[in-house]
CSV table of C-alpha atoms in Angstrom, one decimal:
chain,number,residue,atom,x,y,z
I,123,MET,CA,-0.1,0.2,0.0
I,124,ARG,CA,0.9,3.4,-0.2
I,125,ALA,CA,1.6,6.6,2.1
I,126,ALA,CA,-0.2,10.0,1.6
I,127,ASP,CA,3.1,11.1,-0.3
I,128,GLY,CA,2.7,8.1,-2.9
I,129,ARG,CA,5.4,6.0,-1.5
I,130,TRP,CA,5.1,2.4,-1.2
I,131,LEU,CA,5.4,1.6,2.8
I,132,SER,CA,7.9,-1.4,3.1
I,133,SER,CA,5.9,-3.1,5.8
I,134,ALA,CA,2.6,-3.8,3.2
I,135,VAL,CA,1.6,-7.2,3.4
I,136,THR,CA,2.1,-8.6,-0.5
I,137,PRO,CA,-1.0,-9.9,-1.2
I,138,THR,CA,-1.5,-13.8,-2.2
I,139,THR,CA,-1.1,-14.5,-5.6
I,140,ALA,CA,-1.3,-17.5,-8.1
I,141,PRO,CA,2.1,-19.1,-9.0
I,142,PRO,CA,3.3,-17.6,-12.2
I,143,GLN,CA,2.2,-19.1,-15.7
I,144,LEU,CA,5.6,-20.5,-17.6
I,145,TRP,CA,5.4,-17.2,-20.0
I,146,GLN,CA,5.7,-15.3,-16.8
I,147,ARG,CA,8.7,-17.0,-15.7
I,148,ILE,CA,10.3,-16.6,-19.0
I,149,PHE,CA,9.2,-13.2,-20.5
I,150,ALA,CA,9.8,-9.7,-18.8
I,151,ASP,CA,7.3,-9.1,-15.5
I,152,LEU,CA,5.4,-6.4,-16.4
I,153,THR,CA,3.8,-6.0,-13.1
I,154,PRO,CA,5.6,-2.7,-12.1
I,155,LEU,CA,3.6,-1.5,-15.1
I,156,SER,CA,0.3,-2.2,-14.0
I,157,ALA,CA,1.0,-1.8,-10.0
I,158,SER,CA,1.8,2.0,-10.5
I,159,ALA,CA,0.5,4.5,-12.6
I,160,ASP,CA,3.3,7.3,-11.9
I,161,TYR,CA,5.7,4.2,-13.1
I,162,ARG,CA,3.7,3.2,-16.1
I,163,ARG,CA,3.7,7.0,-17.2
I,164,LEU,CA,7.5,7.4,-16.6
I,165,TRP,CA,8.6,4.1,-18.4
I,166,PHE,CA,6.3,5.3,-21.4
I,167,GLY,CA,7.7,8.3,-21.6
I,168,GLY,CA,11.2,7.3,-20.9
I,169,THR,CA,10.9,4.7,-23.6
I,170,ILE,CA,9.6,7.2,-26.4
I,171,SER,CA,12.2,10.1,-25.2
I,172,TRP,CA,14.9,7.9,-25.4
I,173,VAL,CA,14.1,7.0,-29.0
I,174,GLY,CA,14.2,10.6,-29.6
I,175,GLN,CA,17.7,11.2,-27.9
I,176,ALA,CA,19.4,8.3,-29.6
I,177,MET,CA,18.2,10.0,-33.0
I,178,THR,CA,19.7,13.4,-31.9
I,179,THR,CA,22.9,12.0,-30.8
I,180,LEU,CA,23.3,10.2,-34.2
I,181,ALA,CA,21.9,13.1,-36.2
I,182,ILE,CA,24.9,15.7,-34.4
I,183,SER,CA,27.5,13.1,-35.4
I,184,LEU,CA,26.4,13.3,-38.9
I,185,GLN,CA,26.2,17.0,-39.1
I,186,VAL,CA,29.7,17.1,-37.4
I,187,TYR,CA,31.0,15.0,-40.4
I,188,ASP,CA,29.1,17.0,-43.0
I,189,ILE,CA,30.9,20.2,-41.7
I,190,THR,CA,34.2,18.8,-41.0
I,191,ARG,CA,34.7,15.6,-43.0
I,192,SER,CA,36.9,14.6,-40.1
I,193,SER,CA,36.3,11.3,-38.3
I,194,PHE,CA,38.4,12.9,-35.7
I,195,SER,CA,35.9,15.7,-35.1
I,196,VAL,CA,33.3,13.2,-34.8
I,197,GLY,CA,35.1,11.4,-32.1
I,198,LEU,CA,35.5,14.7,-30.2
I,199,VAL,CA,31.4,14.5,-29.9
I,200,GLY,CA,31.8,11.8,-27.3
I,201,LEU,CA,34.8,13.8,-25.3
I,202,PHE,CA,32.4,16.7,-24.9
I,203,SER,CA,29.9,14.5,-23.7
I,204,LEU,CA,31.8,12.3,-21.5
I,205,VAL,CA,33.4,15.0,-19.3
I,206,PRO,CA,30.3,16.8,-18.2
I,207,LEU,CA,29.0,13.6,-17.5
I,208,VAL,CA,31.8,12.8,-15.3
I,209,VAL,CA,32.2,16.0,-14.0
I,210,PHE,CA,28.6,16.8,-13.1
I,211,GLY,CA,27.8,13.3,-12.1
I,212,LEU,CA,28.5,13.4,-8.5
I,213,TYR,CA,27.2,16.6,-8.0
I,214,GLY,CA,24.0,16.0,-9.8
I,215,GLY,CA,23.8,12.9,-7.4
I,216,ALA,CA,24.1,15.5,-4.4
I,217,ILE,CA,21.3,17.8,-5.6
I,218,ALA,CA,18.9,14.7,-6.1
I,219,ASP,CA,19.6,14.2,-2.3
I,220,THR,CA,18.9,17.7,-1.6
I,221,VAL,CA,16.0,18.8,-3.7
I,222,ASP,CA,12.8,17.6,-4.9
I,223,ARG,CA,13.6,14.8,-7.2
I,224,ARG,CA,10.5,15.3,-9.1
I,225,LYS,CA,11.3,19.2,-9.9
I,226,LEU,CA,14.7,18.2,-10.4
I,227,GLY,CA,13.8,15.6,-13.3
I,228,LEU,CA,11.3,17.7,-14.7
I,229,TYR,CA,13.5,21.0,-15.0
I,230,SER,CA,16.3,19.2,-16.1
I,231,SER,CA,14.6,17.4,-18.9
I,232,MET,CA,12.8,20.9,-19.7
I,233,GLY,CA,16.5,22.1,-20.4
I,234,ALA,CA,17.5,18.9,-22.6
I,235,ALA,CA,14.2,19.4,-24.6
I,236,ALA,CA,15.2,23.5,-24.6
I,237,LEU,CA,18.5,22.3,-26.1
I,238,SER,CA,16.8,20.5,-28.9
I,239,VAL,CA,14.5,23.6,-30.1
I,240,VAL,CA,17.8,25.0,-30.2
I,241,LEU,CA,19.8,22.5,-32.4
I,242,ALA,CA,16.0,22.2,-34.6
I,243,ALA,CA,16.3,26.5,-35.0
I,244,ALA,CA,20.0,26.6,-35.8
I,245,ALA,CA,19.6,23.8,-38.6
I,246,LEU,CA,16.6,25.3,-39.8
I,247,LEU,CA,18.3,28.8,-40.2
I,248,ASP,CA,21.5,27.1,-41.8
I,249,PHE,CA,23.8,28.0,-39.0
I,250,HIS,CA,26.0,25.2,-39.3
I,251,ARG,CA,29.0,25.6,-36.9
I,252,VAL,CA,30.6,22.7,-35.0
I,253,TRP,CA,31.9,24.7,-32.0
I,254,PHE,CA,28.0,25.3,-31.6
I,255,LEU,CA,27.6,21.5,-31.7
I,256,TYR,CA,30.0,20.5,-29.3
I,257,SER,CA,28.7,23.4,-26.9
I,258,VAL,CA,25.0,21.8,-27.2
I,259,VAL,CA,26.2,18.5,-26.7
I,260,ALA,CA,28.3,19.4,-23.4
I,261,LEU,CA,25.2,20.8,-22.1
I,262,GLN,CA,23.2,17.9,-22.8
I,263,ALA,CA,25.6,16.1,-20.8
I,264,VAL,CA,24.9,18.3,-17.9
I,265,CYS,CA,21.2,18.0,-18.3
I,266,GLY,CA,21.7,14.2,-18.1
I,267,ALA,CA,23.9,13.9,-15.3
I,268,LEU,CA,21.2,16.0,-13.1
I,269,THR,CA,18.3,13.8,-14.4
I,270,GLY,CA,19.8,10.3,-14.1
I,271,PRO,CA,20.4,10.1,-10.6
I,272,ALA,CA,16.9,11.9,-9.8
I,273,ARG,CA,14.8,9.5,-12.0
I,274,SER,CA,16.8,6.4,-10.3
I,275,ALA,CA,16.3,7.6,-7.0
I,276,MET,CA,12.4,7.7,-7.8
I,277,ILE,CA,11.9,4.2,-8.7
I,278,PRO,CA,12.2,2.6,-5.3
I,279,ARG,CA,9.9,5.3,-4.2
I,280,LEU,CA,7.1,4.5,-6.8
I,281,LEU,CA,7.3,0.6,-6.3
I,282,PRO,CA,7.8,-2.1,-3.6
I,283,VAL,CA,11.5,-3.6,-3.4
I,284,GLU,CA,10.2,-7.0,-4.6
I,285,GLN,CA,9.4,-5.3,-8.0
I,286,LEU,CA,12.5,-3.5,-8.5
I,287,PRO,CA,14.6,-6.1,-10.5
I,288,ALA,CA,11.5,-6.5,-13.3
I,289,ALA,CA,11.7,-2.5,-13.1
I,290,ASN,CA,15.0,-2.4,-13.9
I,291,ALA,CA,15.0,-5.0,-16.7
I,292,LEU,CA,11.9,-3.1,-18.3
I,293,ASN,CA,14.1,0.1,-18.1
I,294,SER,CA,17.1,-2.0,-19.8
I,295,VAL,CA,14.6,-2.5,-22.7
I,296,THR,CA,14.0,1.3,-22.8
I,297,MET,CA,17.6,2.0,-23.2
I,298,THR,CA,18.3,-0.7,-25.6
I,299,PHE,CA,15.2,-0.2,-27.7
I,300,GLY,CA,16.1,3.2,-27.9
I,301,SER,CA,19.7,2.6,-28.7
I,302,MET,CA,18.5,0.3,-31.6
I,303,VAL,CA,15.6,1.9,-33.1
I,304,GLY,CA,16.7,5.7,-32.6
I,305,PRO,CA,19.8,5.7,-34.8
I,306,ALA,CA,18.0,4.1,-37.6
I,307,LEU,CA,15.5,6.3,-37.5
I,308,GLY,CA,17.6,9.1,-37.5
I,309,GLY,CA,19.5,8.2,-40.4
I,310,VAL,CA,16.5,7.7,-42.7
I,311,ILE,CA,14.9,11.1,-41.4
I,312,VAL,CA,18.5,13.1,-41.8
I,313,THR,CA,18.6,11.6,-45.3
I,314,PHE,CA,15.1,12.2,-46.5
I,315,ALA,CA,13.8,15.4,-44.3
I,316,GLY,CA,17.3,16.9,-42.8
I,317,TYR,CA,18.7,17.7,-39.4
I,318,GLY,CA,16.1,20.4,-38.4
I,319,THR,CA,13.3,17.5,-39.0
I,320,ALA,CA,15.4,15.0,-36.8
I,321,TYR,CA,15.6,17.5,-34.0
I,322,LEU,CA,12.0,18.8,-34.1
I,323,ILE,CA,10.8,15.2,-33.5
I,324,ASP,CA,13.4,14.9,-30.7
I,325,VAL,CA,11.4,17.8,-29.1
I,326,VAL,CA,7.9,16.5,-29.7
I,327,THR,CA,9.5,12.9,-28.3
I,328,PHE,CA,10.4,15.0,-25.0
I,329,SER,CA,6.7,15.6,-24.4
I,330,ALA,CA,6.3,12.1,-23.0
I,331,ALA,CA,8.7,12.6,-20.5
I,332,LEU,CA,7.9,15.6,-19.6
I,333,TYR,CA,4.3,14.8,-18.9
I,334,ALA,CA,5.3,11.9,-17.0
I,335,MET,CA,7.7,14.0,-14.9
I,336,TRP,CA,4.9,16.5,-14.1
I,337,LYS,CA,2.2,13.9,-12.9
I,338,LEU,CA,4.6,12.3,-10.6
I,339,PRO,CA,4.0,13.4,-6.9
I,340,SER,CA,6.8,15.4,-4.5
I,341,MET,CA,9.6,13.3,-4.2
I,342,LYS,CA,11.8,15.1,-1.5
I,343,PRO,CA,14.4,12.9,-0.1
I,344,ASP,CA,13.9,11.3,3.3
I,345,ARG,CA,16.3,12.9,5.4
I,346,ALA,CA,17.8,12.0,8.7
I,347,GLU,CA,17.1,13.8,11.9
I,348,GLY,CA,20.0,16.4,12.0
I,349,ALA,CA,21.4,16.0,8.6
I,350,ARG,CA,22.4,19.0,7.1
I,351,GLY,CA,20.2,21.3,4.6
I,352,ARG,CA,22.7,20.4,1.7
I,353,ALA,CA,23.8,17.0,0.9
I,354,SER,CA,27.4,16.5,0.5
I,355,VAL,CA,29.4,14.7,-2.2
I,356,LEU,CA,31.8,14.2,0.4
I,357,ASP,CA,29.4,12.4,2.7
I,358,GLY,CA,28.3,10.3,-0.2
I,359,LEU,CA,31.9,8.8,-1.1
I,360,ARG,CA,32.7,8.3,2.9
I,361,PHE,CA,29.1,6.4,2.8
I,362,LEU,CA,30.5,4.3,0.1
I,363,GLY,CA,33.7,3.4,2.1
I,364,THR,CA,31.9,1.7,4.4
I,365,ARG,CA,29.6,-0.3,2.5
I,366,PRO,CA,31.5,-3.2,0.6
I,367,ASN,CA,28.5,-4.9,-1.0
I,368,ILE,CA,27.8,-1.3,-3.0
I,369,ARG,CA,31.4,-1.0,-3.9
I,370,MET,CA,31.6,-4.4,-5.4
I,371,THR,CA,28.7,-3.6,-7.8
I,372,PHE,CA,30.7,-1.1,-9.0
I,373,PHE,CA,34.0,-3.2,-9.2
I,374,SER,CA,32.4,-5.9,-11.0
I,375,ASP,CA,31.2,-3.4,-13.7
I,376,LEU,CA,34.6,-2.0,-14.1
I,377,ALA,CA,36.2,-5.4,-14.3
I,378,ALA,CA,33.6,-6.1,-17.2
I,379,MET,CA,33.7,-2.9,-19.3
I,380,VAL,CA,37.7,-2.0,-18.5
I,381,LEU,CA,38.9,-5.1,-19.1
I,382,ALA,CA,36.6,-7.0,-21.5
I,383,GLN,CA,35.3,-4.2,-24.1
I,384,PRO,CA,35.6,-5.2,-27.2
I,385,LYS,CA,33.4,-2.3,-29.2
I,386,ALA,CA,36.6,-0.2,-30.2
I,387,LEU,CA,37.8,-2.8,-32.1
I,388,PHE,CA,35.0,-4.0,-34.3
I,389,PRO,CA,36.4,-2.0,-37.5
I,390,ALA,CA,39.5,-4.1,-37.2
I,391,ILE,CA,37.9,-7.4,-36.5
I,392,ALA,CA,35.2,-6.9,-39.2
I,393,GLY,CA,38.1,-6.9,-41.9
I,394,LEU,CA,41.1,-9.0,-40.2
I,395,TRP,CA,39.0,-11.5,-39.0
I,396,TYR,CA,35.6,-11.7,-41.3
I,397,GLY,CA,36.9,-10.0,-44.4
I,398,GLY,CA,34.0,-7.3,-44.3
I,399,GLY,CA,33.5,-3.7,-43.9
I,400,PRO,CA,31.2,-1.2,-42.6
I,401,GLY,CA,28.4,-3.6,-43.0
I,402,THR,CA,30.1,-6.4,-40.7
I,403,VAL,CA,30.7,-3.6,-38.0
I,404,GLY,CA,27.2,-3.0,-37.9
I,405,LEU,CA,26.1,-6.8,-37.4
I,406,LEU,CA,28.7,-7.0,-34.7
I,407,VAL,CA,27.2,-3.9,-33.0
I,408,ALA,CA,23.5,-5.2,-33.8
I,409,ALA,CA,24.7,-8.7,-32.4
I,410,MET,CA,25.5,-7.4,-29.0
I,411,ALA,CA,22.5,-4.5,-28.8
I,412,ALA,CA,20.3,-7.8,-29.9
I,413,GLY,CA,21.5,-10.0,-26.6
I,414,ALA,CA,21.0,-6.9,-24.4
I,415,LEU,CA,17.4,-6.3,-25.4
I,416,LEU,CA,16.7,-10.1,-25.3
I,417,GLY,CA,18.2,-9.8,-21.6
I,418,GLY,CA,15.5,-7.4,-20.8
I,419,LEU,CA,12.8,-9.1,-22.8
I,420,PHE,CA,13.3,-12.7,-21.4
I,421,SER,CA,14.2,-11.4,-17.8
I,422,GLY,CA,11.0,-12.9,-16.2
I,423,TRP,CA,13.2,-15.3,-14.1
I,424,GLN,CA,15.1,-12.5,-12.3
I,425,GLY,CA,12.3,-11.3,-10.3
I,426,ARG,CA,12.8,-15.0,-8.4
I,427,ILE,CA,16.4,-14.2,-7.7
I,428,ARG,CA,17.5,-13.7,-3.9
I,429,ARG,CA,21.2,-14.0,-4.2
I,430,HIS,CA,21.8,-10.8,-6.0
I,431,GLY,CA,25.8,-10.8,-5.6
I,432,LEU,CA,26.2,-14.2,-6.8
I,433,ALA,CA,24.0,-13.3,-9.6
I,434,ILE,CA,26.2,-10.7,-10.4
I,435,LEU,CA,29.4,-12.5,-10.3
I,436,LEU,CA,27.8,-15.1,-12.6
I,437,ALA,CA,26.7,-12.6,-15.0
I,438,VAL,CA,30.1,-10.5,-15.0
I,439,ALA,CA,31.7,-13.8,-15.4
I,440,GLY,CA,29.6,-15.1,-18.4
I,441,TRP,CA,30.1,-11.5,-20.2
I,442,GLY,CA,34.1,-12.2,-20.1
I,443,LEU,CA,33.7,-15.8,-21.3
I,444,ALA,CA,31.5,-14.9,-24.2
I,445,VAL,CA,34.0,-11.9,-24.8
I,446,ALA,CA,37.0,-14.3,-24.7
I,447,VAL,CA,35.4,-17.0,-26.9
I,448,PHE,CA,34.6,-14.2,-29.4
I,449,GLY,CA,38.0,-13.4,-29.8
I,450,VAL,CA,39.0,-17.4,-30.9
I,451,THR,CA,36.1,-17.3,-33.6
I,452,ARG,CA,36.6,-16.5,-37.0
I,453,ASN,CA,32.9,-17.5,-38.3
I,454,LEU,CA,30.8,-14.4,-38.3
I,455,TRP,CA,27.5,-15.8,-37.4
I,456,LEU,CA,29.4,-17.7,-34.4
I,457,GLY,CA,31.1,-14.4,-33.0
I,458,MET,CA,27.7,-12.5,-33.3
I,459,PHE,CA,26.1,-15.3,-31.3
I,460,PHE,CA,28.6,-14.8,-28.7
I,461,LEU,CA,28.4,-11.0,-28.5
I,462,ALA,CA,24.8,-11.5,-28.2
I,463,LEU,CA,25.2,-13.7,-25.1
I,464,ALA,CA,27.8,-10.9,-24.1
I,465,GLY,CA,25.0,-8.4,-24.2
I,466,TYR,CA,22.5,-10.8,-22.6
I,467,ALA,CA,24.9,-11.0,-19.5
I,468,ASP,CA,25.6,-7.5,-19.2
I,469,THR,CA,21.7,-6.8,-19.2
I,470,ALA,CA,21.4,-9.1,-16.4
I,471,SER,CA,24.2,-7.6,-14.7
I,472,MET,CA,22.7,-4.3,-14.8
I,473,VAL,CA,19.6,-5.1,-13.6
I,474,PHE,CA,20.9,-6.7,-10.2
I,475,ARG,CA,23.3,-4.3,-9.8
I,476,THR,CA,20.8,-1.2,-9.9
I,477,THR,CA,18.4,-3.0,-8.1
I,478,MET,CA,21.2,-3.7,-5.1
I,479,LEU,CA,22.1,-0.1,-5.3
I,480,GLN,CA,18.3,0.9,-4.8
I,481,ALA,CA,17.3,-1.5,-2.2
I,482,ALA,CA,20.5,-1.3,-0.2
I,483,THR,CA,20.7,2.5,0.3
I,484,PRO,CA,19.0,4.7,2.3
I,485,ASP,CA,16.8,7.2,0.1
I,486,ASP,CA,18.9,10.3,1.2
I,487,MET,CA,22.1,8.7,-0.5
I,488,ARG,CA,20.5,7.4,-3.6
I,489,GLY,CA,21.1,10.3,-5.5
I,490,ARG,CA,24.7,10.6,-4.9
I,491,LEU,CA,25.4,6.8,-5.4
I,492,GLN,CA,23.6,7.0,-8.6
I,493,GLY,CA,26.1,9.9,-9.5
I,494,VAL,CA,28.8,7.3,-8.9
I,495,PHE,CA,27.1,4.7,-10.9
I,496,ILE,CA,26.7,7.4,-13.9
I,497,ILE,CA,30.6,7.8,-13.8
I,498,VAL,CA,31.5,4.1,-13.7
I,499,VAL,CA,29.0,3.2,-16.3
I,500,ALA,CA,29.9,6.3,-18.6
I,501,GLY,CA,33.8,5.9,-18.0
I,502,GLY,CA,34.3,2.3,-17.8
I,503,PRO,CA,33.6,1.9,-21.5
I,504,ARG,CA,36.2,4.5,-22.4
I,505,LEU,CA,38.7,3.1,-20.6
I,506,GLY,CA,38.2,0.0,-21.7
I,507,ASP,CA,38.0,1.2,-25.6
I,508,PHE,CA,41.7,2.9,-24.5
I,509,LEU,CA,43.0,-0.3,-23.4
I,510,ALA,CA,41.5,-2.7,-26.0
I,511,GLY,CA,42.7,-0.4,-28.8
I,512,THR,CA,46.3,-0.2,-27.0
I,513,THR,CA,46.9,-3.9,-26.6
I,514,ALA,CA,45.6,-4.7,-30.3
I,515,ASP,CA,48.2,-2.3,-31.5
I,516,LEU,CA,51.0,-3.6,-29.4
I,517,ILE,CA,50.4,-7.3,-29.9
I,518,SER,CA,47.1,-8.1,-31.6
I,519,PRO,CA,43.1,-7.8,-31.6
I,520,THR,CA,42.9,-11.5,-30.5
I,521,VAL,CA,45.2,-10.6,-27.5
I,522,ALA,CA,43.3,-7.8,-26.7
I,523,VAL,CA,39.5,-9.5,-26.9
I,524,THR,CA,40.3,-13.2,-25.7
I,525,GLY,CA,43.0,-11.7,-23.0
I,526,GLY,CA,40.8,-9.3,-21.7
I,527,GLY,CA,38.0,-11.4,-21.3
I,528,LEU,CA,40.0,-14.0,-19.4
I,529,ALA,CA,41.2,-10.8,-17.3
I,530,CYS,CA,37.7,-9.8,-16.4
I,531,VAL,CA,36.9,-13.4,-15.1
I,532,LEU,CA,40.4,-13.4,-13.2
I,533,VAL,CA,40.0,-10.0,-11.5
I,534,LEU,CA,36.2,-10.9,-10.8
I,535,GLY,CA,37.3,-14.2,-8.9
I,536,LEU,CA,40.2,-12.1,-7.2
I,537,LEU,CA,37.4,-9.5,-5.9
I,538,ALA,CA,34.9,-12.4,-5.0
I,539,LEU,CA,37.6,-14.0,-2.6
I,540,ARG,CA,38.5,-10.4,-1.2
I,541,TRP,CA,34.6,-9.4,-0.6
I,542,ARG,CA,32.9,-12.9,0.4
I,543,ASN,CA,30.2,-11.6,1.9
I,544,PHE,CA,29.1,-10.2,-1.7
I,545,ALA,CA,28.2,-13.7,-2.8
I,546,ARG,CA,25.8,-14.2,0.3
I,547,TYR,CA,23.8,-11.0,-0.3
I,548,ASP,CA,20.2,-11.8,-0.1
I,549,ALA,CA,17.6,-9.2,-1.5
I,550,ARG,CA,15.2,-10.2,1.5
I,551,SER,CA,17.6,-8.7,3.9
I,552,PRO,CA,19.4,-5.8,2.0
I,553,GLN,CA,22.8,-5.2,3.5
I,554,ALA,CA,25.1,-2.6,1.8
């Protein structure tokens, strides 16, 4: 049941329900969508707007290339996005632990929508300047660094704890679906209707997310008695230093993303291993994305898992092993199969890591730890790209991919031995 402010009460008695049907055990659990109208609006709004944002991301990259004809300039788009996201991630989390999260999410989403309006206006007025696009990308990242922690911290206030794995699996479907559909639509729209139209469509899709945020109840953090008025970033880091299970969720993800991240090598792999070109690169990227999407769609089993720490260890190990085997394949379809397995394992890991972060963290710390989560998720793959590229140039792509996958499993095993209680974590009694 809910309290007067719309939050689910943890002491509520879950009504007796019939055993789940076979299809409910296999496919994504849709219970959160029916249990909470607020979450349902937030999910649908996020899914629609994520497609629009993915369209804009592609359109900006295409526009930069049209202006400069330089792949290096296109690569700088990611840098201008990453730096503000990392710098403002922690501060965005601290703000989310201080103010009404509904207002923070609403205003930062409005800021992102306004930036899409600016992009559309500039394109329609034929104002094509690379510095302008870089500036907008940086500001978009700032808005994302504010929206992300606020939105993630809202979910445990909208749903009971036992529904968090299902909700996070549904959120993974949103991200993967948008990442697959948005660029495809963006390419078609830019080709036939121009950049201005693509940016305007993004503005329209933002309306769904804004409406969902506007309809939410007030989401002020639950602050402990005597707590200071402003949440401190340092307090959040000190709290993290005393919570080994939460730290392990970050360490395990870094082991996967830094040591076993093959995406930067796909262009070289496509030619050296499979004798292909850009189309083959697209297949490799799509295979991993398809596996991640299937991980969300076929996630019904995750809600019945209680040993979340052990599930994370197995999922990350699965990622590392799948990447390692991909590194020794020379058949394209077999390689795509193992990339899809890696994508599936990555989604399973993300669902359990996010659930543990939400369930085992006090409400007044969720924003700050979500800020750390954003930094890990955004920065880890970039470090992994650098490590894989360097290893491939110095030794070979095979060593970079297979060696990286095996190194991920080895480091994960050492971490599990160092913090053995992580594998014993029980979702029925969350302990950070």
